[in-house]
Amino acid sequence: SFPQLIVNYFGLSLVLGWSLLILVSLVLFGVYFGVFALWLSWCSQRKILSPWLVAAGWCACEFARANVWVGNPLALAGYSQVSFPRMIQIADFSGPYGIGLLIAAVNAGLAGWLVPKLRGQHWRLSGIGIAGALALTPVYGTWRLSQTFTSGELIQVAIIQGAIPCEL
């Protein structure tokens, strides 16, 4: 764990290790999610929320977190779908942000369906769009997975990562 790394590497106390973990987490994650929450609150007060707007804001938050200031692309929402190969094929044109956009849109749509205060003016139309995107994503994924990208003779490749003990 990060606190234990701090203790072992720098010889500091465990309390200081945990304090540094909290500080790093606030800087690398908290600022962006805090700005997203403020923006979401602002949109809610003006009654302009829609699932796609929420999803776009989430996508902008993740993009900023991965590319602005320190640049921390760890734990983007799109990475959570790696076990679903048909769903993640849209990353070939959208990167992990498109997958995260779809996840956020589905969740915002469900939240609006359950809590009317979170609905936009055209929530039914948004719901149809989300359902369509959700239905077309695995269709596209199936098509992409059925394609072959090989040409010529196969070659064997080995990958070596230094500083990692090899246990055969």
mmCIF file of C-alpha atoms in Angstrom:
data_model
loop_
_atom_site.group_PDB
_atom_site.id
_atom_site.type_symbol
_atom_site.label_atom_id
_atom_site.label_comp_id
_atom_site.label_asym_id
_atom_site.label_seq_id
_atom_site.Cartn_x
_atom_site.Cartn_y
_atom_site.Cartn_z
ATOM 1 C CA SER A 1 0.000 0.000 0.000
ATOM 2 C CA PHE A 2 1.027 3.618 -0.497
ATOM 3 C CA PRO A 3 1.400 4.395 3.232
ATOM 4 C CA GLN A 4 3.613 1.335 3.712
ATOM 5 C CA LEU A 5 5.693 2.377 0.704
ATOM 6 C CA ILE A 6 6.274 5.769 2.335
ATOM 7 C CA VAL A 7 7.244 4.087 5.623
ATOM 8 C CA ASN A 8 9.678 1.659 3.980
ATOM 9 C CA TYR A 9 11.222 3.951 1.370
ATOM 10 C CA PHE A 10 11.515 7.223 3.277
ATOM 11 C CA GLY A 11 11.664 5.825 6.812
ATOM 12 C CA LEU A 12 8.738 7.949 7.948
ATOM 13 C CA SER A 13 5.967 7.064 10.386
ATOM 14 C CA LEU A 14 2.810 5.230 9.324
ATOM 15 C CA VAL A 15 0.725 8.245 10.358
ATOM 16 C CA LEU A 16 2.736 10.437 7.984
ATOM 17 C CA GLY A 17 2.383 7.765 5.280
ATOM 18 C CA TRP A 18 -1.419 7.845 5.606
ATOM 19 C CA SER A 19 -1.388 11.647 5.701
ATOM 20 C CA LEU A 20 0.563 11.752 2.449
ATOM 21 C CA LEU A 21 -1.863 9.254 0.864
ATOM 22 C CA ILE A 22 -4.792 11.505 1.754
ATOM 23 C CA LEU A 23 -2.981 14.589 0.449
ATOM 24 C CA VAL A 24 -1.996 12.910 -2.822
ATOM 25 C CA SER A 25 -5.552 11.578 -3.282
ATOM 26 C CA LEU A 26 -7.045 15.026 -2.734
ATOM 27 C CA VAL A 27 -4.658 16.615 -5.214
ATOM 28 C CA LEU A 28 -4.811 13.912 -7.892
ATOM 29 C CA PHE A 29 -8.515 13.069 -7.639
ATOM 30 C CA GLY A 30 -10.443 15.293 -5.254
ATOM 31 C CA VAL A 31 -9.961 18.594 -7.032
ATOM 32 C CA TYR A 32 -11.449 17.294 -10.276
ATOM 33 C CA PHE A 33 -14.380 15.512 -8.667
ATOM 34 C CA GLY A 34 -15.034 18.564 -6.515
ATOM 35 C CA VAL A 35 -15.217 20.789 -9.600
ATOM 36 C CA PHE A 36 -17.523 18.239 -11.263
ATOM 37 C CA ALA A 37 -19.795 18.235 -8.185
ATOM 38 C CA LEU A 38 -19.932 22.048 -8.155
ATOM 39 C CA TRP A 39 -20.772 22.127 -11.862
ATOM 40 C CA LEU A 40 -23.447 19.446 -11.361
ATOM 41 C CA SER A 41 -24.982 21.450 -8.520
ATOM 42 C CA TRP A 42 -24.949 24.585 -10.688
ATOM 43 C CA CYS A 43 -26.719 22.738 -13.526
ATOM 44 C CA SER A 44 -29.255 21.268 -11.102
ATOM 45 C CA GLN A 45 -30.155 24.666 -9.682
ATOM 46 C CA ARG A 46 -30.817 25.957 -13.188
ATOM 47 C CA LYS A 47 -32.856 22.842 -14.048
ATOM 48 C CA ILE A 48 -30.765 22.126 -17.139
ATOM 49 C CA LEU A 49 -29.692 18.601 -16.186
ATOM 50 C CA SER A 50 -29.908 15.844 -18.729
ATOM 51 C CA PRO A 51 -28.194 12.440 -18.714
ATOM 52 C CA TRP A 52 -26.028 13.387 -21.690
ATOM 53 C CA LEU A 53 -25.003 16.690 -20.094
ATOM 54 C CA VAL A 54 -24.069 14.900 -16.864
ATOM 55 C CA ALA A 55 -22.141 12.309 -18.884
ATOM 56 C CA ALA A 56 -20.325 15.027 -20.841
ATOM 57 C CA GLY A 57 -19.361 16.725 -17.579
ATOM 58 C CA TRP A 58 -18.091 13.442 -16.166
ATOM 59 C CA CYS A 59 -16.108 12.817 -19.340
ATOM 60 C CA ALA A 60 -14.591 16.310 -19.142
ATOM 61 C CA CYS A 61 -13.694 15.679 -15.493
ATOM 62 C CA GLU A 62 -11.918 12.421 -16.353
ATOM 63 C CA PHE A 63 -10.161 13.995 -19.342
ATOM 64 C CA ALA A 64 -8.935 16.886 -17.203
ATOM 65 C CA ARG A 65 -7.793 14.522 -14.456
ATOM 66 C CA ALA A 66 -5.799 12.498 -16.971
ATOM 67 C CA ASN A 67 -4.297 15.416 -18.915
ATOM 68 C CA VAL A 68 -4.237 18.627 -16.868
ATOM 69 C CA TRP A 69 -1.741 19.627 -14.219
ATOM 70 C CA VAL A 70 -0.161 16.370 -12.946
ATOM 71 C CA GLY A 71 -1.953 14.084 -15.412
ATOM 72 C CA ASN A 72 -3.304 11.021 -13.641
ATOM 73 C CA PRO A 73 -5.091 8.577 -15.972
ATOM 74 C CA LEU A 74 -5.400 5.876 -13.309
ATOM 75 C CA ALA A 75 -8.827 4.433 -12.528
ATOM 76 C CA LEU A 76 -10.826 6.002 -15.359
ATOM 77 C CA ALA A 77 -14.401 4.692 -15.455
ATOM 78 C CA GLY A 78 -13.855 3.078 -18.860
ATOM 79 C CA TYR A 79 -11.228 0.755 -17.406
ATOM 80 C CA SER A 80 -13.913 -0.935 -15.301
ATOM 81 C CA GLN A 81 -15.374 -2.563 -18.419
ATOM 82 C CA VAL A 82 -12.249 -4.436 -19.474
ATOM 83 C CA SER A 83 -14.008 -7.764 -18.772
ATOM 84 C CA PHE A 84 -16.582 -6.993 -21.476
ATOM 85 C CA PRO A 85 -14.709 -7.102 -24.805
ATOM 86 C CA ARG A 86 -17.759 -6.296 -26.925
ATOM 87 C CA MET A 87 -18.470 -3.167 -24.918
ATOM 88 C CA ILE A 88 -14.956 -1.751 -24.938
ATOM 89 C CA GLN A 89 -14.400 -1.849 -28.687
ATOM 90 C CA ILE A 90 -15.725 1.706 -28.948
ATOM 91 C CA ALA A 91 -12.416 2.723 -27.388
ATOM 92 C CA ASP A 92 -10.836 2.396 -30.818
ATOM 93 C CA PHE A 93 -12.428 5.734 -31.766
ATOM 94 C CA SER A 94 -13.246 7.273 -28.373
ATOM 95 C CA GLY A 95 -10.550 6.034 -26.026
ATOM 96 C CA PRO A 96 -11.560 5.155 -22.476
ATOM 97 C CA TYR A 97 -13.483 8.438 -22.295
ATOM 98 C CA GLY A 98 -16.221 7.192 -24.636
ATOM 99 C CA ILE A 99 -16.751 4.138 -22.467
ATOM 100 C CA GLY A 100 -16.870 6.357 -19.383
ATOM 101 C CA LEU A 101 -19.316 8.661 -21.164
ATOM 102 C CA LEU A 102 -21.657 5.736 -21.810
ATOM 103 C CA ILE A 103 -21.363 4.515 -18.205
ATOM 104 C CA ALA A 104 -22.122 8.011 -16.892
ATOM 105 C CA ALA A 105 -25.049 8.480 -19.292
ATOM 106 C CA VAL A 106 -26.623 5.174 -18.253
ATOM 107 C CA ASN A 107 -26.211 5.993 -14.567
ATOM 108 C CA ALA A 108 -27.510 9.547 -14.956
ATOM 109 C CA GLY A 109 -30.469 8.218 -16.949
ATOM 110 C CA LEU A 110 -31.286 5.671 -14.245
ATOM 111 C CA ALA A 111 -30.952 8.338 -11.546
ATOM 112 C CA GLY A 112 -33.336 10.618 -13.462
ATOM 113 C CA TRP A 113 -35.793 7.779 -13.911
ATOM 114 C CA LEU A 114 -35.782 7.062 -10.161
ATOM 115 C CA VAL A 115 -35.616 10.693 -8.951
ATOM 116 C CA PRO A 116 -37.780 13.020 -11.072
ATOM 117 C CA LYS A 117 -35.926 16.098 -9.754
ATOM 118 C CA LEU A 118 -32.842 14.900 -11.667
ATOM 119 C CA ARG A 119 -34.636 14.657 -15.011
ATOM 120 C CA GLY A 120 -34.107 17.072 -17.821
ATOM 121 C CA GLN A 121 -36.895 18.482 -19.982
ATOM 122 C CA HIS A 122 -36.470 15.781 -22.630
ATOM 123 C CA TRP A 123 -35.676 12.855 -20.358
ATOM 124 C CA ARG A 124 -37.647 10.344 -22.428
ATOM 125 C CA LEU A 125 -35.753 11.307 -25.579
ATOM 126 C CA SER A 126 -32.481 11.093 -23.648
ATOM 127 C CA GLY A 127 -33.502 7.657 -22.403
ATOM 128 C CA ILE A 128 -34.151 6.481 -25.948
ATOM 129 C CA GLY A 129 -30.746 7.816 -27.024
ATOM 130 C CA ILE A 130 -28.994 6.099 -24.122
ATOM 131 C CA ALA A 131 -30.804 2.817 -24.813
ATOM 132 C CA GLY A 132 -29.840 3.085 -28.481
ATOM 133 C CA ALA A 133 -26.179 3.766 -27.681
ATOM 134 C CA LEU A 134 -26.174 0.937 -25.162
ATOM 135 C CA ALA A 135 -27.713 -1.438 -27.717
ATOM 136 C CA LEU A 136 -25.410 -0.428 -30.580
ATOM 137 C CA THR A 137 -22.197 -0.625 -28.562
ATOM 138 C CA PRO A 138 -22.051 -4.461 -28.373
ATOM 139 C CA VAL A 139 -23.160 -4.683 -32.013
ATOM 140 C CA TYR A 140 -20.186 -2.540 -33.002
ATOM 141 C CA GLY A 141 -17.971 -4.552 -30.634
ATOM 142 C CA THR A 142 -19.041 -7.845 -32.183
ATOM 143 C CA TRP A 143 -18.311 -6.487 -35.654
ATOM 144 C CA ARG A 144 -14.848 -5.221 -34.616
ATOM 145 C CA LEU A 145 -13.960 -8.479 -32.865
ATOM 146 C CA SER A 146 -14.931 -10.466 -35.958
ATOM 147 C CA GLN A 147 -12.384 -8.599 -38.078
ATOM 148 C CA THR A 148 -8.889 -9.924 -38.602
ATOM 149 C CA PHE A 149 -5.951 -7.604 -38.703
ATOM 150 C CA THR A 150 -3.265 -10.083 -39.590
ATOM 151 C CA SER A 151 -1.353 -10.224 -42.797
ATOM 152 C CA GLY A 152 1.801 -12.106 -43.560
ATOM 153 C CA GLU A 153 3.608 -14.636 -41.454
ATOM 154 C CA LEU A 154 3.140 -14.752 -37.673
ATOM 155 C CA ILE A 155 6.121 -13.927 -35.497
ATOM 156 C CA GLN A 156 6.713 -14.664 -31.825
ATOM 157 C CA VAL A 157 7.237 -11.739 -29.495
ATOM 158 C CA ALA A 158 8.612 -11.732 -25.949
ATOM 159 C CA ILE A 159 8.137 -8.913 -23.461
ATOM 160 C CA ILE A 160 10.632 -8.342 -20.678
ATOM 161 C CA GLN A 161 10.095 -6.007 -17.761
ATOM 162 C CA GLY A 162 13.165 -5.160 -15.758
ATOM 163 C CA ALA A 163 13.351 -5.183 -11.967
ATOM 164 C CA ILE A 164 10.616 -7.835 -11.687
ATOM 165 C CA PRO A 165 11.735 -11.235 -10.406
ATOM 166 C CA CYS A 166 10.985 -14.016 -12.877
ATOM 167 C CA GLU A 167 9.532 -17.178 -11.389
ATOM 168 C CA LEU A 168 9.329 -20.007 -13.914
#
